[in-house]
């Protein structure tokens, strides 16, 4: 890049300098020609005042010629008729042709002063002539110098032009290389920083550069780095969660399967003789299969919620009816432990998926009954509070310890107390609750104290029906 900029810049510079030099040469040459004209005219005026027209002109001209050092200057005195009476270069003027037809002579007749440029046959070289009428108006005085055109001046100017061209190019080269550095250096730096991207643990660091465009590249690269890092972290986290989920799910399914296998082998081997023992074992097998079916249902529910199924059927769900259904199912289990279930829910509906709402309330109320004490109490209230739809499930059961509260929403997590009491469960219920709440952009609050009870409060934003 540096080389390319340098090449282009030098080319532009050379073109500009050449044009500039050519124009200056022409202008300076014109100026010099004008000065030459003026100088020659002045020398004519000096000659005019020096000459005594009453005396021998040839003699006076001869004397002048002896005194002037520049032998290239030629003075000529011409009569009004064009005859040469005296000349510094040619002594024998008799031989010289009449000058009447000469261009400078013609011009001088008309305008008192005349100029001409031509090849002199007499001297055999290009000359510049200036002719002017003498003060007494009886002669024309003519002066001439060797001159073969503008090229004379250009030849004179050329060495100076070449030297100045060289100096300009050298200065420009230095400046351009400094200038390109101010672009290439930051670009190299930006590239080096962007390459850090391969090493995820390193962060790109950019300085403030003198060009806004470079700062924009730097900030875009930084943003991209941020986005990609976040994306990679998210993917890694999701991968980890999925792996954990698979290993936990297989483990959870393996436990009831091992039990079922054990019970069936015992029955098959004829180890169990008593009919009522057989019945009991069959009952255990039945329970384990129900547990497995529950697990699979919960796993499927979670995976459906995680993939964020696009086709979720939504409608106005009558929450009072759903709650009634759930309580009816739980009444036998509650009765077993003399648990009283009360509820407070007007005829209210919420725009949602009915299955999801059943899962949400079902899991919370089931837990409130499951993790309760004999003679305990469960209270459910559902209603609108300002712009939120609120579901609250209270129980005065076994409660959750402070360190468990933070983890109960994790998949397969079961608090120590629940596990030790051998209360059946999959450890997925609250994880499903959390996913459903997230699906509706809501939030969950838990308040719990060991042996005093637990209150789950769910806040769901009220959406507009479509
Ligand atoms: P589980 O199938 O074990 O009930 P959940 O995900 O529904 O799984 O609950 C996770 C854990 O949270 C339970 O094992 C239990 O220890 C605790 N828990 C949930 N609800 C309550 C509650 N109302 N009272 C006390 N502990 C609870």
Coordinates of C-alpha atoms and ligand atoms in Angstrom, one line a residue:
X1 CA 0.0 0.0 0.0
X2 CA 2.8 2.4 1.0
X3 CA 4.5 1.7 -2.4
X4 CA 1.3 2.2 -4.3
X5 CA 0.5 5.5 -2.6
X6 CA 4.2 6.6 -3.2
X7 CA 4.1 5.6 -6.9
X8 CA 0.8 7.4 -7.6
X9 CA 1.9 10.5 -5.6
X10 CA 5.2 10.8 -7.5
X11 CA 3.4 10.5 -10.8
X12 CA 0.9 13.2 -9.8
X13 CA 3.8 15.3 -8.5
X14 CA 5.8 15.0 -11.7
X15 CA 2.8 15.9 -13.9
X16 CA 2.1 18.9 -11.7
X17 CA 5.7 20.0 -11.5
X18 CA 6.2 19.6 -15.3
X19 CA 3.1 21.6 -16.1
X20 CA 4.1 24.2 -13.5
X21 CA 7.7 24.4 -14.9
X22 CA 6.5 24.7 -18.5
X23 CA 4.1 27.5 -17.6
X24 CA 6.8 29.3 -15.5
X25 CA 9.4 28.9 -18.4
X26 CA 7.0 30.5 -20.9
X27 CA 6.1 33.3 -18.5
X28 CA 9.7 34.0 -17.5
X29 CA 10.8 33.9 -21.2
X30 CA 8.1 36.4 -22.1
X31 CA 9.2 38.6 -19.2
X32 CA 12.8 38.3 -20.3
X33 CA 11.9 39.2 -23.9
X34 CA 10.0 42.3 -22.7
X35 CA 13.1 43.3 -20.6
X36 CA 15.4 42.8 -23.6
X37 CA 13.1 45.0 -25.8
X38 CA 13.2 47.7 -23.1
X39 CA 17.0 47.4 -22.7
X40 CA 17.6 47.6 -26.4
X41 CA 15.3 50.6 -26.7
X42 CA 17.1 52.3 -23.9
X43 CA 20.5 51.7 -25.5
X44 CA 19.1 53.3 -28.8
X45 CA 18.1 56.3 -26.7
X46 CA 21.6 56.5 -25.2
X47 CA 23.1 56.1 -28.7
X48 CA 20.8 58.8 -30.1
X49 CA 21.8 61.3 -27.5
X50 CA 25.5 60.4 -27.9
X51 CA 25.6 60.8 -31.7
X52 CA 26.4 64.2 -33.3
X53 CA 24.4 64.0 -36.5
X54 CA 26.4 66.9 -38.0
X55 CA 29.7 65.0 -37.9
X56 CA 30.8 61.8 -39.5
X57 CA 28.5 59.1 -38.3
X58 CA 30.6 56.2 -39.5
X59 CA 33.5 57.4 -37.5
X60 CA 31.4 57.9 -34.4
X61 CA 29.9 54.4 -34.7
X62 CA 33.3 52.9 -35.2
X63 CA 34.5 54.6 -32.0
X64 CA 31.5 53.2 -30.1
X65 CA 32.2 49.7 -31.4
X66 CA 35.7 50.0 -30.0
X67 CA 34.4 50.8 -26.6
X68 CA 31.6 48.3 -26.1
X69 CA 32.7 45.0 -24.6
X70 CA 29.7 43.0 -25.9
X71 CA 30.6 42.4 -29.5
X72 CA 27.3 40.6 -30.1
X73 CA 25.4 44.0 -30.0
X74 CA 25.2 45.6 -33.3
X75 CA 24.2 49.2 -33.9
X76 CA 23.1 50.5 -37.3
X77 CA 22.2 54.1 -38.5
X78 CA 19.8 54.1 -41.4
X79 CA 18.5 57.1 -43.4
X80 CA 14.8 57.7 -43.7
X81 CA 15.0 56.2 -47.2
X82 CA 16.4 52.9 -45.8
X83 CA 20.1 53.4 -46.7
X84 CA 22.6 52.2 -44.1
X85 CA 25.0 55.0 -43.3
X86 CA 26.9 53.4 -40.4
X87 CA 27.1 49.9 -38.8
X88 CA 29.2 48.5 -36.0
X89 CA 29.6 45.1 -37.6
X90 CA 30.0 46.0 -41.3
X91 CA 32.4 48.8 -42.0
X92 CA 31.7 49.1 -45.7
X93 CA 28.1 50.1 -45.7
X94 CA 28.1 51.0 -49.4
X95 CA 27.8 47.2 -50.1
X96 CA 24.7 46.8 -47.9
X97 CA 21.3 46.6 -49.4
X98 CA 18.6 49.1 -48.8
X99 CA 16.8 48.3 -45.5
X100 CA 13.5 49.9 -46.4
X101 CA 11.7 46.6 -46.7
X102 CA 12.9 45.3 -43.3
X103 CA 10.0 44.6 -40.9
X104 CA 11.4 46.7 -38.0
X105 CA 12.0 49.6 -40.4
X106 CA 8.4 49.4 -41.7
X107 CA 7.0 49.3 -38.2
X108 CA 9.3 52.2 -37.1
X109 CA 8.1 54.4 -40.0
X110 CA 4.5 53.9 -38.8
X111 CA 4.9 53.9 -35.1
X112 CA 8.4 55.4 -34.5
X113 CA 9.5 52.1 -32.9
X114 CA 9.7 48.7 -34.6
X115 CA 10.6 45.2 -33.5
X116 CA 11.5 42.1 -35.6
X117 CA 13.1 38.7 -35.2
X118 CA 14.7 36.9 -38.1
X119 CA 17.7 35.2 -39.5
X120 CA 20.4 37.7 -40.5
X121 CA 22.0 36.9 -43.9
X122 CA 24.7 39.4 -43.2
X123 CA 25.8 37.8 -39.9
X124 CA 24.6 34.3 -40.5
X125 CA 22.6 33.9 -37.3
X126 CA 19.1 34.6 -35.7
X127 CA 18.8 38.2 -34.5
X128 CA 16.4 40.4 -32.6
X129 CA 16.1 43.9 -34.0
X130 CA 14.8 47.1 -32.4
X131 CA 14.5 50.2 -34.6
X132 CA 13.5 53.8 -33.5
X133 CA 13.4 57.2 -35.0
X134 CA 16.2 59.5 -33.8
X135 CA 15.3 62.7 -31.8
X136 CA 16.0 65.0 -34.9
X137 CA 13.8 62.6 -36.9
X138 CA 16.4 62.3 -39.7
X139 CA 17.6 58.8 -39.1
X140 CA 16.5 55.5 -37.8
X141 CA 18.7 54.0 -35.2
X142 CA 18.7 50.2 -35.0
X143 CA 20.1 47.8 -32.5
X144 CA 20.2 44.1 -32.6
X145 CA 21.3 41.1 -30.5
X146 CA 21.7 37.4 -31.4
X147 CA 18.3 35.7 -30.6
X148 CA 16.9 32.5 -31.9
X149 CA 13.6 32.5 -30.1
X150 CA 12.2 31.5 -26.7
X151 CA 14.4 28.4 -26.7
X152 CA 17.3 30.6 -25.8
X153 CA 15.7 31.6 -22.6
X154 CA 14.4 28.1 -21.9
X155 CA 17.9 26.7 -22.4
X156 CA 19.0 29.2 -19.8
X157 CA 16.2 28.4 -17.4
X158 CA 16.4 24.6 -17.8
X159 CA 19.2 23.8 -15.3
X160 CA 17.4 25.9 -12.6
X161 CA 14.1 24.2 -13.3
X162 CA 15.7 20.8 -13.1
X163 CA 17.4 21.6 -9.8
X164 CA 14.2 23.0 -8.3
X165 CA 12.3 19.9 -9.7
X166 CA 14.8 17.6 -8.0
X167 CA 14.6 19.4 -4.7
X168 CA 10.8 19.4 -4.8
X169 CA 10.7 15.7 -5.6
X170 CA 13.0 14.9 -2.7
X171 CA 11.0 17.0 -0.2
X172 CA 7.8 15.6 -1.5
X173 CA 9.1 12.0 -1.3
X174 CA 10.0 12.6 2.3
X175 CA 6.6 14.2 3.1
X176 CA 4.7 11.5 1.3
X177 CA 6.5 8.7 3.1
X178 CA 5.7 10.4 6.4
X179 CA 2.1 10.9 5.3
X180 CA 1.7 7.3 4.2
X181 CA 3.1 6.1 7.5
X182 CA 0.2 7.9 9.3
X183 CA -2.2 5.7 7.3
X184 CA -0.2 2.4 7.1
X185 CA 0.9 2.4 10.7
X186 CA -2.6 2.5 12.1
X187 CA -3.8 0.0 9.5
X188 CA -1.1 -2.4 10.5
X189 CA -2.0 -2.0 14.1
X190 CA -5.7 -2.5 13.4
X191 CA -4.9 -5.7 11.4
X192 CA -2.7 -7.0 14.2
X193 CA -5.5 -6.3 16.7
X194 CA -8.1 -8.0 14.5
X195 CA -5.9 -11.1 14.2
X196 CA -6.0 -11.4 18.0
X197 CA -9.6 -12.5 17.3
X198 CA -8.3 -16.1 16.8
X199 CA -7.2 -16.1 20.4
X200 CA -10.5 -15.7 22.2
X201 CA -9.0 -14.9 25.6
X202 CA -7.2 -11.8 24.2
X203 CA -9.0 -8.5 23.8
X204 CA -8.6 -6.2 20.9
X205 CA -7.2 -2.8 21.9
X206 CA -7.4 0.2 19.6
X207 CA -5.9 3.7 20.1
X208 CA -7.4 6.9 18.8
X209 CA -6.3 7.3 15.2
X210 CA -5.9 10.6 13.3
X211 CA -8.5 9.6 10.7
X212 CA -12.2 9.2 11.6
X213 CA -12.6 6.3 9.1
X214 CA -9.9 4.3 10.8
X215 CA -11.6 4.9 14.2
X216 CA -14.8 3.6 12.6
X217 CA -13.1 0.4 11.4
X218 CA -11.6 0.0 14.9
X219 CA -14.9 0.5 16.7
X220 CA -16.8 -1.9 14.2
X221 CA -14.1 -4.6 14.8
X222 CA -14.5 -4.1 18.5
X223 CA -18.3 -4.4 18.4
X224 CA -18.0 -7.5 16.2
X225 CA -15.5 -9.0 18.6
X226 CA -17.9 -8.3 21.5
X227 CA -20.9 -9.9 19.6
X228 CA -19.0 -12.9 18.5
X229 CA -17.5 -13.5 22.0
X230 CA -21.0 -13.3 23.5
X231 CA -22.4 -15.6 20.8
X232 CA -19.6 -18.2 21.4
X233 CA -20.0 -18.0 25.2
X234 CA -23.8 -18.5 24.7
X235 CA -23.2 -21.5 22.4
X236 CA -20.7 -23.0 24.9
X237 CA -23.1 -22.5 27.8
X238 CA -26.0 -24.0 25.8
X239 CA -23.8 -27.0 24.8
X240 CA -22.8 -27.5 28.5
X241 CA -26.4 -27.3 29.6
X242 CA -27.5 -29.7 27.0
X243 CA -24.8 -32.2 27.8
X244 CA -25.7 -31.9 31.5
X245 CA -29.3 -32.3 30.7
X246 CA -28.7 -35.5 28.7
X247 CA -26.5 -37.1 31.3
X248 CA -29.0 -36.1 34.1
X249 CA -32.0 -37.3 32.1
X250 CA -30.3 -40.7 31.3
X251 CA -29.4 -41.0 34.9
X252 CA -32.9 -40.2 36.1
X253 CA -34.4 -42.7 33.7
X254 CA -31.9 -45.4 34.5
X255 CA -32.8 -45.4 38.3
X256 CA -36.5 -46.5 37.8
X257 CA -35.4 -48.9 35.0
X258 CA -32.9 -50.6 37.3
X259 CA -35.7 -51.0 39.9
X260 CA -38.1 -52.4 37.4
X261 CA -35.5 -54.8 36.1
X262 CA -34.7 -56.0 39.6
X263 CA -38.4 -56.6 40.5
X264 CA -39.2 -58.4 37.3
X265 CA -36.1 -60.6 37.7
X266 CA -37.1 -61.5 41.2
X267 CA -40.6 -62.5 40.1
X268 CA -39.2 -64.4 37.0
X269 CA -36.7 -66.4 39.1
X270 CA -39.5 -67.5 41.3
X271 CA -37.8 -65.9 44.3
X272 CA -41.1 -64.4 45.4
X273 CA -43.6 -67.0 46.4
X274 CA -46.2 -65.2 48.3
X275 CA -49.0 -63.8 46.3
X276 CA -49.3 -60.6 48.3
X277 CA -45.6 -59.9 47.9
X278 CA -46.0 -60.4 44.1
X279 CA -48.8 -57.9 44.2
X280 CA -46.6 -55.4 46.1
X281 CA -43.8 -55.8 43.6
X282 CA -46.1 -55.3 40.7
X283 CA -47.4 -52.2 42.4
X284 CA -43.8 -50.9 42.7
X285 CA -43.2 -51.6 39.1
X286 CA -46.3 -49.7 38.2
X287 CA -45.2 -46.7 40.3
X288 CA -41.8 -46.7 38.6
X289 CA -43.3 -46.8 35.2
X290 CA -45.6 -43.8 36.1
X291 CA -42.5 -42.0 37.4
X292 CA -40.7 -42.7 34.1
X293 CA -43.7 -41.5 32.1
X294 CA -43.8 -38.3 34.2
X295 CA -40.1 -37.8 33.6
X296 CA -40.5 -38.3 29.9
X297 CA -43.5 -35.9 29.8
X298 CA -41.5 -33.2 31.7
X299 CA -38.4 -33.7 29.5
X300 CA -40.5 -33.3 26.4
X301 CA -42.2 -30.3 27.9
X302 CA -38.9 -28.6 28.6
X303 CA -37.4 -29.4 25.2
X304 CA -40.5 -28.0 23.5
X305 CA -40.2 -24.8 25.6
X306 CA -36.5 -24.5 24.9
X307 CA -36.8 -24.8 21.2
X308 CA -39.4 -22.0 21.5
X309 CA -42.0 -23.7 19.4
X310 CA -43.3 -21.2 16.9
X311 CA -46.8 -22.8 16.7
X312 CA -48.0 -22.2 20.2
X313 CA -51.8 -22.1 20.2
X314 CA -53.0 -19.0 22.2
X315 CA -56.4 -18.2 23.4
X316 CA -58.3 -16.6 26.3
X317 CA -57.7 -19.2 29.1
X318 CA -60.3 -19.3 31.8
X319 CA -58.0 -19.4 34.8
X320 CA -60.7 -20.2 37.4
X321 CA -61.7 -23.3 35.5
X322 CA -58.1 -24.5 35.1
X323 CA -57.5 -24.0 38.9
X324 CA -60.7 -25.9 39.7
X325 CA -59.5 -28.9 37.6
X326 CA -56.1 -28.9 39.2
X327 CA -57.5 -28.7 42.8
X328 CA -59.9 -31.6 42.0
X329 CA -57.0 -33.8 40.9
X330 CA -55.0 -32.9 44.0
X331 CA -57.8 -33.4 46.6
X332 CA -57.2 -37.1 47.2
X333 CA -53.4 -36.5 47.9
X334 CA -54.3 -33.5 50.1
X335 CA -56.8 -35.5 52.1
X336 CA -54.2 -38.2 52.8
X337 CA -52.2 -35.6 54.8
X338 CA -55.2 -33.6 55.9
X339 CA -54.2 -30.6 53.9
X340 CA -56.7 -27.9 53.4
X341 CA -56.7 -26.3 49.9
X342 CA -58.3 -22.9 49.6
X343 CA -58.4 -20.5 46.6
X344 CA -59.4 -17.1 45.5
X345 CA -60.0 -16.6 41.8
X346 CA -62.7 -14.6 40.1
X347 CA -64.0 -15.6 36.7
X348 CA -60.9 -14.3 35.0
X349 CA -59.2 -15.2 31.8
X350 CA -55.6 -14.6 30.5
X351 CA -54.5 -14.7 26.9
X352 CA -52.1 -17.7 26.8
X353 CA -51.6 -21.3 25.9
X354 CA -54.0 -23.5 28.0
X355 CA -51.5 -26.4 28.3
X356 CA -48.8 -24.1 29.5
X357 CA -51.0 -22.5 32.1
X358 CA -52.1 -25.9 33.4
X359 CA -48.4 -26.9 33.7
X360 CA -47.5 -23.7 35.5
X361 CA -50.3 -23.7 38.1
X362 CA -50.3 -27.5 38.3
X363 CA -46.6 -27.7 39.2
X364 CA -46.8 -25.0 41.9
X365 CA -49.9 -26.3 43.6
X366 CA -48.6 -29.9 43.4
X367 CA -45.4 -28.9 45.1
X368 CA -47.3 -26.9 47.7
X369 CA -49.3 -30.1 48.6
X370 CA -46.3 -32.5 48.2
X371 CA -43.9 -30.5 50.4
X372 CA -46.3 -29.9 53.2
X373 CA -47.0 -31.2 56.6
X374 CA -49.9 -33.1 58.0
X375 CA -52.7 -30.7 58.7
X376 CA -51.1 -28.1 56.5
X377 CA -52.7 -25.4 54.4
X378 CA -52.4 -24.4 50.7
X379 CA -53.8 -21.2 49.4
X380 CA -53.9 -20.1 45.8
X381 CA -54.9 -16.6 44.6
X382 CA -55.1 -15.5 41.0
X383 CA -56.0 -12.1 39.7
X384 CA -54.9 -8.8 38.0
X385 CA -52.7 -6.3 39.8
X386 CA -52.4 -3.2 37.7
X387 CA -51.0 -4.3 34.3
X388 CA -49.8 -7.7 35.6
X389 CA -51.5 -11.0 35.9
X390 CA -50.5 -12.5 39.3
X391 CA -50.6 -16.1 40.4
X392 CA -49.7 -16.7 44.1
X393 CA -49.4 -20.1 45.7
X394 CA -48.9 -20.2 49.5
X395 CA -48.2 -23.2 51.7
X396 CA -47.2 -23.6 55.4
X397 CA -45.2 -26.7 54.6
X398 CA -41.6 -27.8 55.0
X399 CA -40.1 -24.7 53.4
X400 CA -36.9 -24.4 51.4
X401 CA -33.4 -23.5 52.9
X402 CA -31.8 -20.3 51.8
X403 CA -29.1 -22.0 49.7
X404 CA -31.7 -24.3 48.0
X405 CA -33.9 -21.3 47.0
X406 CA -31.3 -20.2 44.4
X407 CA -31.1 -23.7 42.8
X408 CA -34.7 -25.1 42.8
X409 CA -35.3 -23.8 39.2
X410 CA -32.3 -25.8 37.9
X411 CA -33.2 -29.0 36.0
X412 CA -33.3 -32.1 38.1
X413 CA -32.5 -30.2 41.2
X414 CA -34.2 -31.5 44.3
X415 CA -33.7 -29.9 47.7
X416 CA -32.2 -32.2 50.3
X417 CA -35.3 -32.1 52.5
X418 CA -37.6 -33.2 49.8
X419 CA -35.3 -36.0 48.7
X420 CA -34.7 -37.4 52.2
X421 CA -38.4 -37.5 52.8
X422 CA -38.7 -39.7 49.7
X423 CA -41.3 -37.5 48.1
X424 CA -41.7 -38.6 44.5
X425 CA -40.7 -36.0 41.9
X426 CA -38.6 -35.5 38.8
X427 CA -36.8 -32.2 39.8
X428 CA -38.1 -30.7 36.5
X429 CA -41.4 -29.1 37.7
X430 CA -40.0 -25.7 38.7
X431 CA -37.7 -25.7 35.7
X432 CA -40.8 -26.0 33.5
X433 CA -42.4 -23.2 35.5
X434 CA -39.4 -21.0 34.9
X435 CA -39.4 -21.7 31.2
X436 CA -43.1 -20.9 30.9
X437 CA -42.7 -17.7 32.8
X438 CA -39.8 -16.7 30.6
X439 CA -41.9 -17.5 27.5
X440 CA -44.4 -14.8 28.7
X441 CA -41.7 -12.4 29.7
X442 CA -42.8 -12.6 33.3
X443 CA -40.9 -13.0 36.6
X444 CA -41.0 -15.3 39.6
X445 CA -40.6 -14.4 43.3
X446 CA -40.0 -17.0 46.0
X447 CA -40.3 -16.4 49.8
X448 CA -39.6 -19.4 52.0
X449 CA -38.6 -20.3 55.5
X450 CA -37.7 -23.8 56.7
X451 CA -40.7 -25.3 58.6
X452 CA -42.7 -22.2 58.2
X453 CA -43.8 -22.3 54.6
X454 CA -43.3 -21.1 51.0
X455 CA -45.0 -18.5 48.8
X456 CA -44.4 -18.5 45.0
X457 CA -45.6 -15.4 43.2
X458 CA -45.7 -15.3 39.4
X459 CA -46.1 -12.0 37.5
X460 CA -47.1 -12.2 33.9
X461 CA -47.6 -9.1 31.7
X462 CA -51.1 -8.7 30.3
X463 CA -50.9 -9.0 26.5
X464 CA -53.3 -7.6 24.0
X465 CA -55.4 -10.3 22.3
X466 CA -54.7 -10.8 18.6
Ligands
LIG1 P1 -39.9 -32.0 42.1 O1 -40.3 -32.9 41.0 O2 -38.8 -32.6 42.9 O3 -41.0 -31.5 42.8 P2 -39.5 -29.3 41.3 O4 -38.6 -28.7 40.2 O5 -40.9 -29.1 41.2 O6 -39.2 -30.8 41.3 O7 -39.0 -28.7 42.6 C1 -37.6 -28.7 42.9 C2 -37.4 -28.8 44.4 O8 -37.8 -27.6 45.1 C3 -38.1 -29.9 45.0 O9 -37.4 -31.1 45.0 C4 -38.3 -29.4 46.5 O10 -37.2 -29.8 47.2 C5 -38.3 -27.9 46.3 N1 -39.7 -27.3 46.4 C6 -40.5 -27.0 45.4 N2 -41.7 -26.4 45.8 C7 -41.6 -26.5 47.2 C8 -42.5 -26.1 48.2 N3 -43.7 -25.5 48.0 N4 -42.1 -26.3 49.5 C9 -40.9 -26.8 49.8 N5 -40.0 -27.2 48.8 C10 -40.3 -27.0 47.6

